[in-house]
CSV table of C-alpha atoms in Angstrom, one decimal:
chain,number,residue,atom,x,y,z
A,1,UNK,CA,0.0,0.0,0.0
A,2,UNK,CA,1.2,3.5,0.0
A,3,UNK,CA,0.9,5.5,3.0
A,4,UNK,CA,2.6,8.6,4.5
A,5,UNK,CA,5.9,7.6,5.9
A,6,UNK,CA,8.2,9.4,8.5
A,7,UNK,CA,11.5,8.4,7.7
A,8,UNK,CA,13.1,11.4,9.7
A,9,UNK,CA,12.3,13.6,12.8
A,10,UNK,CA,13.2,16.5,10.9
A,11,UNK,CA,11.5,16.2,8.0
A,12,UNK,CA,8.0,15.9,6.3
A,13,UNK,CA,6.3,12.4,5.8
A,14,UNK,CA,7.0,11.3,2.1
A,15,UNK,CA,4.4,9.5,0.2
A,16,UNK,CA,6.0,5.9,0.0
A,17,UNK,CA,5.4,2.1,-0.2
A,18,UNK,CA,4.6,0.7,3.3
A,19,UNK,CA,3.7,-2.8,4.2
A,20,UNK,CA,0.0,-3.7,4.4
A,21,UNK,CA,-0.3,-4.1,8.4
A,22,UNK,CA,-1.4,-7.8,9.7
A,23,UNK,CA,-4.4,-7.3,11.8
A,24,UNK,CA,-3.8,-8.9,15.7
A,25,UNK,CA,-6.7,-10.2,17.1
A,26,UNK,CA,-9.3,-8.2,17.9
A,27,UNK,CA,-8.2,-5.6,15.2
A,28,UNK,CA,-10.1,-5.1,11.4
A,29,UNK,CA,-8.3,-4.5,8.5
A,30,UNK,CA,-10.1,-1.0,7.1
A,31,UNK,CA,-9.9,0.7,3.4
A,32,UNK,CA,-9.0,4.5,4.9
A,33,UNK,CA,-10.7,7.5,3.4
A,34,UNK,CA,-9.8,10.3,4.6
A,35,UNK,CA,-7.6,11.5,8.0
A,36,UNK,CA,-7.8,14.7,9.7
A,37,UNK,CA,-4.1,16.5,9.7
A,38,UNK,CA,-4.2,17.3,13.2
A,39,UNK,CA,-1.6,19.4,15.3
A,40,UNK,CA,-1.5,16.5,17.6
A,41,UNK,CA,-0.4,14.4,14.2
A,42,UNK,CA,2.4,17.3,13.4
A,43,UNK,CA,4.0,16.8,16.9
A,44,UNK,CA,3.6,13.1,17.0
A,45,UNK,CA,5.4,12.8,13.6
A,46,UNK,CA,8.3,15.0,15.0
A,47,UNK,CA,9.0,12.6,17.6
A,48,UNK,CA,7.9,15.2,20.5
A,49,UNK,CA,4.8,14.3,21.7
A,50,UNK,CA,4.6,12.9,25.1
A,51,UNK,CA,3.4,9.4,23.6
A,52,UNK,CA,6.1,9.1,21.2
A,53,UNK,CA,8.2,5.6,20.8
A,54,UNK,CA,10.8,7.4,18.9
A,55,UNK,CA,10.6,4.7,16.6
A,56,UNK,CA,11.3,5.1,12.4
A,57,UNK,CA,9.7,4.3,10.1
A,58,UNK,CA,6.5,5.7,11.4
A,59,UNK,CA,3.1,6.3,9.7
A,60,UNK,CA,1.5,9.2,11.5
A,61,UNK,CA,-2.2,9.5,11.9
A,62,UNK,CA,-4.3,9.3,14.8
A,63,UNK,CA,-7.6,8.8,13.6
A,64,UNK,CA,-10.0,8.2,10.3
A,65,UNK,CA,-12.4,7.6,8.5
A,66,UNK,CA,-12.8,4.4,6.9
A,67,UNK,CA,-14.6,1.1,5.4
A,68,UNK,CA,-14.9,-2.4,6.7
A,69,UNK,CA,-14.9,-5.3,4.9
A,70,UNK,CA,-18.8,-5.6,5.3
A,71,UNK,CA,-18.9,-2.3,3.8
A,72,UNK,CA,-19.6,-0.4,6.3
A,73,UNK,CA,-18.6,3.0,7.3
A,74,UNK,CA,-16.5,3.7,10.3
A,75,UNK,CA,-15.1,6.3,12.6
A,76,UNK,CA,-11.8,4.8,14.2
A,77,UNK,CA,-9.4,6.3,17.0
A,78,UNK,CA,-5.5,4.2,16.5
A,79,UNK,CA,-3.6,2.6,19.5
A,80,UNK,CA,-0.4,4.3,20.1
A,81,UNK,CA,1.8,2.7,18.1
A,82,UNK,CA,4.0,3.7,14.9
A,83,UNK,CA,1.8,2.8,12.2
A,84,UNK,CA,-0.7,5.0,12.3
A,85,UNK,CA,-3.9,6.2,9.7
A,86,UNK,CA,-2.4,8.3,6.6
A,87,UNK,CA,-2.3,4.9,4.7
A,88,UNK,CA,-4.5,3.7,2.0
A,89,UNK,CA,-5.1,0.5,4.8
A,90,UNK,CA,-5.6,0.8,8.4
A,91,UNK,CA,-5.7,-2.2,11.5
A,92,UNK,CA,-7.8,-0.8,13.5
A,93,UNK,CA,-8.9,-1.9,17.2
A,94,UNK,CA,-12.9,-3.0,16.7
A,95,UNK,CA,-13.1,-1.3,20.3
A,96,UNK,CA,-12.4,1.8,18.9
A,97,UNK,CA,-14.8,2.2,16.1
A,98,UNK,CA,-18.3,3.6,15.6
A,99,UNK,CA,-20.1,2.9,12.6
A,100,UNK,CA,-21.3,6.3,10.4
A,101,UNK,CA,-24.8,7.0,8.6
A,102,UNK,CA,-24.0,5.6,4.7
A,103,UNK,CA,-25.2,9.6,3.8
A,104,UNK,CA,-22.1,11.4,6.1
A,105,UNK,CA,-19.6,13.3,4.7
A,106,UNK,CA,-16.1,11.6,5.3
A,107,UNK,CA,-14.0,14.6,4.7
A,108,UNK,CA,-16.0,16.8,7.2
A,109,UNK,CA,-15.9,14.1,10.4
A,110,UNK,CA,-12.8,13.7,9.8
A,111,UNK,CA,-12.0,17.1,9.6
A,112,UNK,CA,-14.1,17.7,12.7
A,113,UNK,CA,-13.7,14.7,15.4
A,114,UNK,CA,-10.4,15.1,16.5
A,115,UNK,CA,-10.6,19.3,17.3
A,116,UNK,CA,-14.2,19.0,18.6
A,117,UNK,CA,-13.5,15.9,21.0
A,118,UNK,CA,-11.1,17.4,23.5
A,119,UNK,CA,-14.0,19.9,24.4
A,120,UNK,CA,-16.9,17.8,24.3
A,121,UNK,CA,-15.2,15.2,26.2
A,122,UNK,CA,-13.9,17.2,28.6
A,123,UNK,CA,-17.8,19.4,29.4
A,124,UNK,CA,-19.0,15.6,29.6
A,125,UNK,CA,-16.4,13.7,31.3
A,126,UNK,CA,-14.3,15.5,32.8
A,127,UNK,CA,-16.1,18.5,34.5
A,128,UNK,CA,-19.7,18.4,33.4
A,129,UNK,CA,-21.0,21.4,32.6
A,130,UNK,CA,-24.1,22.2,34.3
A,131,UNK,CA,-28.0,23.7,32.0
A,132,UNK,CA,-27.1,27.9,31.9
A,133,UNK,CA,-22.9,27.7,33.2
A,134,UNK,CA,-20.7,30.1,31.3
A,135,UNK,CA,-17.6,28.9,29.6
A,136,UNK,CA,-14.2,31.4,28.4
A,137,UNK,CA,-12.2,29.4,25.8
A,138,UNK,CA,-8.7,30.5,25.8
A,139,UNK,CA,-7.1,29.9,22.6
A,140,UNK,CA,-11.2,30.8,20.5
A,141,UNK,CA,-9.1,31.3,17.5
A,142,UNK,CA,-7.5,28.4,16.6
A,143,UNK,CA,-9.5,25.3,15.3
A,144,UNK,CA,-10.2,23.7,18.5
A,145,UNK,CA,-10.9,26.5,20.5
A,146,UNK,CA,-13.7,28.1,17.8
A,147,UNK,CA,-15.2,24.6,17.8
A,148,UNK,CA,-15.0,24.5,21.5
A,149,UNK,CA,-17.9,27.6,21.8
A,150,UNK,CA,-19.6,25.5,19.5
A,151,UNK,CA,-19.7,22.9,22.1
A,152,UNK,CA,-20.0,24.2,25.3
A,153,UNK,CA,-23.8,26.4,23.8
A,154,UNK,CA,-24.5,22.7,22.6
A,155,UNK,CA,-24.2,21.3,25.7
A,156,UNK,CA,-26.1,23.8,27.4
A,157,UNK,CA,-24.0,26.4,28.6
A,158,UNK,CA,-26.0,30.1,29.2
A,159,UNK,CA,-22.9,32.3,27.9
A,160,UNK,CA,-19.3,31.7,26.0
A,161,UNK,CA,-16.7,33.8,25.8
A,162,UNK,CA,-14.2,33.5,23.3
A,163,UNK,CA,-10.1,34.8,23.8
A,164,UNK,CA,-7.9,34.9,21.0
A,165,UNK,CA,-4.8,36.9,19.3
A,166,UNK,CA,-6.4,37.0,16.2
A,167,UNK,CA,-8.4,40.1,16.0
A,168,UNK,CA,-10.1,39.2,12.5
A,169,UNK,CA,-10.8,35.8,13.9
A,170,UNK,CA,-12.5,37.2,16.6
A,171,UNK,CA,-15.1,38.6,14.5
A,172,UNK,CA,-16.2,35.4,12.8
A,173,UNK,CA,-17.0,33.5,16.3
A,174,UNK,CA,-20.0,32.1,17.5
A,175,UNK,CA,-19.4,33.5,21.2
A,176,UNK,CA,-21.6,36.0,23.4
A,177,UNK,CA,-18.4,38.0,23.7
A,178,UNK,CA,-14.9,38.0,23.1
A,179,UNK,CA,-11.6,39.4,23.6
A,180,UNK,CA,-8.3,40.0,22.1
A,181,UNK,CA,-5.6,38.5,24.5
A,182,UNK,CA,-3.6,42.3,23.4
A,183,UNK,CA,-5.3,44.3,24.9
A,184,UNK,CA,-4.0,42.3,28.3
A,185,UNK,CA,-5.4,40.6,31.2
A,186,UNK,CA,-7.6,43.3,32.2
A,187,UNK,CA,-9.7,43.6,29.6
A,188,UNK,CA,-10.1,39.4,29.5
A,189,UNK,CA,-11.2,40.0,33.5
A,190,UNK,CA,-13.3,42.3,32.2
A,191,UNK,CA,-14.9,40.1,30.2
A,192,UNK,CA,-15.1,36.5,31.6
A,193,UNK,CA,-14.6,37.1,35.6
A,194,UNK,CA,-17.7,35.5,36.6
A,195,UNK,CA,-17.1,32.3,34.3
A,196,UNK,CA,-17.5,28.7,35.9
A,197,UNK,CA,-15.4,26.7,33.5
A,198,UNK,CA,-12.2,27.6,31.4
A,199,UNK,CA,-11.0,25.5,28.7
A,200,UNK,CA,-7.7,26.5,28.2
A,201,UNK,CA,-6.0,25.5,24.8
A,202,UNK,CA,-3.0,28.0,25.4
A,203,UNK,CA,-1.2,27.4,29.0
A,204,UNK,CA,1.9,29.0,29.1
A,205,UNK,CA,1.9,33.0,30.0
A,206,UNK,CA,-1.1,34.0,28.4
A,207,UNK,CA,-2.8,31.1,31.1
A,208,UNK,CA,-1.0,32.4,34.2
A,209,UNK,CA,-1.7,35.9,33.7
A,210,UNK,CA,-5.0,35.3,32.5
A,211,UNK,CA,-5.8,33.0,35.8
A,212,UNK,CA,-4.4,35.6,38.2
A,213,UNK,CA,-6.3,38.2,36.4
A,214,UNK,CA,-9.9,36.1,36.5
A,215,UNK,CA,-9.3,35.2,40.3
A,216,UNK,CA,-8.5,38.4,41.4
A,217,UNK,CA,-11.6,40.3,39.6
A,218,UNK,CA,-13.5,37.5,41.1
A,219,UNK,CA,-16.6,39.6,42.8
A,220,UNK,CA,-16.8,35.6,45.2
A,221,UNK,CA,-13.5,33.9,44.9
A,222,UNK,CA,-15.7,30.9,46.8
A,223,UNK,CA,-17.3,30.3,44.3
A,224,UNK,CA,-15.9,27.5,42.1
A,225,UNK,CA,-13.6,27.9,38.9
A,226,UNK,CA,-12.9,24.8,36.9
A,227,UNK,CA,-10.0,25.5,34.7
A,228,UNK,CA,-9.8,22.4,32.2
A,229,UNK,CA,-6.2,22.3,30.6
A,230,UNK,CA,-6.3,21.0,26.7
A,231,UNK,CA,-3.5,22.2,24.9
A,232,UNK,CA,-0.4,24.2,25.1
A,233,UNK,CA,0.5,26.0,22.1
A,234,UNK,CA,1.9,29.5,24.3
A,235,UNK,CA,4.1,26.6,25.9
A,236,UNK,CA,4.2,23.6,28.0
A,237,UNK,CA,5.2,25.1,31.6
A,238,UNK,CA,3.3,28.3,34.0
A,239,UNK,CA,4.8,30.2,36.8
A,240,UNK,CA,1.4,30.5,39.4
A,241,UNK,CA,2.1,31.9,42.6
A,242,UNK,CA,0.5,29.3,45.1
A,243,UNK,CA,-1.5,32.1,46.2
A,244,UNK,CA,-4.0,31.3,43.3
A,245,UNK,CA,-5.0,28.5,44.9
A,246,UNK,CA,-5.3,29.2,48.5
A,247,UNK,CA,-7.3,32.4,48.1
A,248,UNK,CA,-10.1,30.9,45.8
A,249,UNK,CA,-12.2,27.9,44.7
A,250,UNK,CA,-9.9,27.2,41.9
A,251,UNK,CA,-9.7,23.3,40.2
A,252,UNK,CA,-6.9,22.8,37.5
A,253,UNK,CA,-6.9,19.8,35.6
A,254,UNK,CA,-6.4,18.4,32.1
A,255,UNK,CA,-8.1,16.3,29.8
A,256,UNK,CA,-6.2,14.1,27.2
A,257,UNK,CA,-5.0,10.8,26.4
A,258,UNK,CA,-4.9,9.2,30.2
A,259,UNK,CA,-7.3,11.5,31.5
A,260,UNK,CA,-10.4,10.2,30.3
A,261,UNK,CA,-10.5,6.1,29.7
A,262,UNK,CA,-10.4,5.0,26.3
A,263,UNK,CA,-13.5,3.4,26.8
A,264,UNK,CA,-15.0,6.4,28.0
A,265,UNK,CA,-13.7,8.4,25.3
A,266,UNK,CA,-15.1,6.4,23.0
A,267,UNK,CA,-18.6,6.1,24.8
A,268,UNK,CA,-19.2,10.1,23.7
A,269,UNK,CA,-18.2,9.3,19.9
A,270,UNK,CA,-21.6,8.6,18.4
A,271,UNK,CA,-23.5,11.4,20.3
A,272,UNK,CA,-20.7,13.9,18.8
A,273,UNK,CA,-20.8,12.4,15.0
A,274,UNK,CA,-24.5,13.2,15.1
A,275,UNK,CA,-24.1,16.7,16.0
A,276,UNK,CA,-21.1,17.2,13.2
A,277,UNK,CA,-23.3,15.5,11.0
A,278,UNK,CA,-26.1,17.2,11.4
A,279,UNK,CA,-23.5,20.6,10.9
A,280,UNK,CA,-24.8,21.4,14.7
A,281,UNK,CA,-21.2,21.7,14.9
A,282,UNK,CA,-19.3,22.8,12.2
A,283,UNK,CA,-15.9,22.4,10.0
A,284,UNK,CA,-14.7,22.8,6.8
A,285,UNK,CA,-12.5,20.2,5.4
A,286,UNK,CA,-9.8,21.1,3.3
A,287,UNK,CA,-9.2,18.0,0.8
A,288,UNK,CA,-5.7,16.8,-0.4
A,289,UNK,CA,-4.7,14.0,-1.9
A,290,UNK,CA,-2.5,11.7,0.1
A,291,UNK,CA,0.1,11.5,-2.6
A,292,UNK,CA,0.9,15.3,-2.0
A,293,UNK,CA,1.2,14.9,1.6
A,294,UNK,CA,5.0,16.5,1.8
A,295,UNK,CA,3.5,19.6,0.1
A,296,UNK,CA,0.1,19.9,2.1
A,297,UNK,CA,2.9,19.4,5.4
A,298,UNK,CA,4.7,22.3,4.4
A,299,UNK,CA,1.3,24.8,4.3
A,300,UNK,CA,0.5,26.5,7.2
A,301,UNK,CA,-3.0,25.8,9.1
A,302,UNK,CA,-5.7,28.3,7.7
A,303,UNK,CA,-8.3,29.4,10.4
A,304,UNK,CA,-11.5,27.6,9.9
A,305,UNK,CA,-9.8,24.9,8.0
A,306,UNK,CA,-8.8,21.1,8.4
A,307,UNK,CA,-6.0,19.8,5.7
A,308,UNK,CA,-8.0,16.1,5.5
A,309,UNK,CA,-5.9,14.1,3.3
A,310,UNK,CA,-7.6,11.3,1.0
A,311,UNK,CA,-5.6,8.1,-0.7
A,312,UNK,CA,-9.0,8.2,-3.1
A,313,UNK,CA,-11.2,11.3,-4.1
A,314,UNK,CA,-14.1,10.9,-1.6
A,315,UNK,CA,-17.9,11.3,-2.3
A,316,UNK,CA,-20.2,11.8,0.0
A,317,UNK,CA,-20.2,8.5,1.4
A,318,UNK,CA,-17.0,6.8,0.1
């Protein structure tokens, strides 16, 4: 088969010839259709991300779309392992699949799963978000985080904020409010002081500041502040003073691969294809052909966009 092949850290995946994987037991062998191009697939394929082997060749790809042998269509999530999903085949843990409606759009769930699942997860699973709470998404301007309001008003929450550094990205959100993270931490406790839950795609500075900010505008620091943690593109470490969390009712925790059971994870999948295929939660796939993978690598992400590469030019259903 041909896949997308890693053959160095520092490079792009090259579209090469790759052996057909054996399926263990318990695993299907699927026909793949089209894979999402993830920032969590950039970093795994860089050897950096905190599940990495370090082992080459590597296929990277972390989920899919895909047919069975019975012809049916499938959503799959891949075990850790170095042969992942941008491959024209896929062996593919029957635990970690959920059949599709025939009608779905491939490109768009694939496009869509991986970005909306940290946040749907994590107002499920991880801190369920109560009927009329208010949610600030820090980091409202990347993929994730614009798909993340999305989510929480889904799930019921009464107001979203949205925080961003893209100003012109700001104006296309579906958000109650939002705030450019320039204008400083004063103007984001302006906006979102009173909010119950925070997920947080940034950490680094922008999150330290931004806490400290939030807590001390706080009009009753008792009440409790769920800050979820799901990404860390400002950087992987904060400086809080431990004051933050002696003076207020203030939870920090993640959600991400180990925070939530696989089987849970996978429990929440069919409930959020629905909604993505039903467009109750949107994305816009941007379709490449696998055979130009080293050149679709090489682009940078465009907001409001998913690179989804395809080894076959999908319809609707295939």
């Amino acid at each position: 088969m041909n896949a997308a092949v890693v053959t160095s850290f520092d490079e792009p995946p090259h579209h090469l010839p790759f052996d057909v994987p054996e399926p263990d037991d318990g695993q299907t062998l699927v026909d793949v259709l089209a894979v999402g191009l993830h920032p969590r697939v950039r970093t795994g394929a860089t050897g950096k991300h905190y599940t990495s082997s370090g082992t080459l060749p590597m296929i990277p790809g972390i989920d899919g779309v895909g047919r069975r042998p019975d012809g049916k269509l499938v959503y799959f999530v891949a075990d850790d392992d170095v042969i992942g999903t941008m491959a024209e085949k896929a062996a593919v843990d029957r635990r970690r699949m959920v059949e599709l409606p025939d009608h779905v759009d491939v490109a768009r769930v694939a496009a869509a799963m991986n970005p909306a699942m940290s946040s749907w997860v994590a107002l499920r699973r991880r801190v369920p978000i109560q009927p009329g709470q208010s949610v600030l998404v820090l980091g409202a301007t990347g993929n994730a985080g614009a798909m993340a309001l999305q989510v929480a008003k889904r799930l019921g929450a009464g107001r979203v904020v949205g925080a961003g550094r893209d100003v012109a990205r700001l104006k296309t959100l579906d958000a109650d409010q939002t705030v450019a993270l320039g204008d400083g931490p004063d103007a984001l406790a302006d906006a979102a002081a009173e909010v119950d839950l925070v997920l947080d795609y940034l950490w680094g500075k922008p999150a330290a500041e931004a806490m400290m900010a939030l807590l001390t505008a706080r009009s009753d620091r008792s009440r409790q502040l769920d800050w979820i943690q799901l990404g860390s593109i400002a950087g992987p470490t904060i400086e809080l003073p431990s004051v933050a969390l002696r003076s207020a009712n203030f939870r920090i925790q993640g959600n991400g691969q180990g925070a939530v059971s696989p089987r849970a994870y996978l429990a929440e999948l069919p409930a959020l294809v629905e909604e993505i295929d039903a467009d109750r939660i949107s994305a816009t796939p941007r379709v490449v052909p696998l055979a130009d993978v080293e050149s679709a690598w090489a682009e940078p992400d465009v907001p409001g966009e998913r690179v989804v590469l395809t080894p076959r030019e999908p319809s609707r259903s295939s």
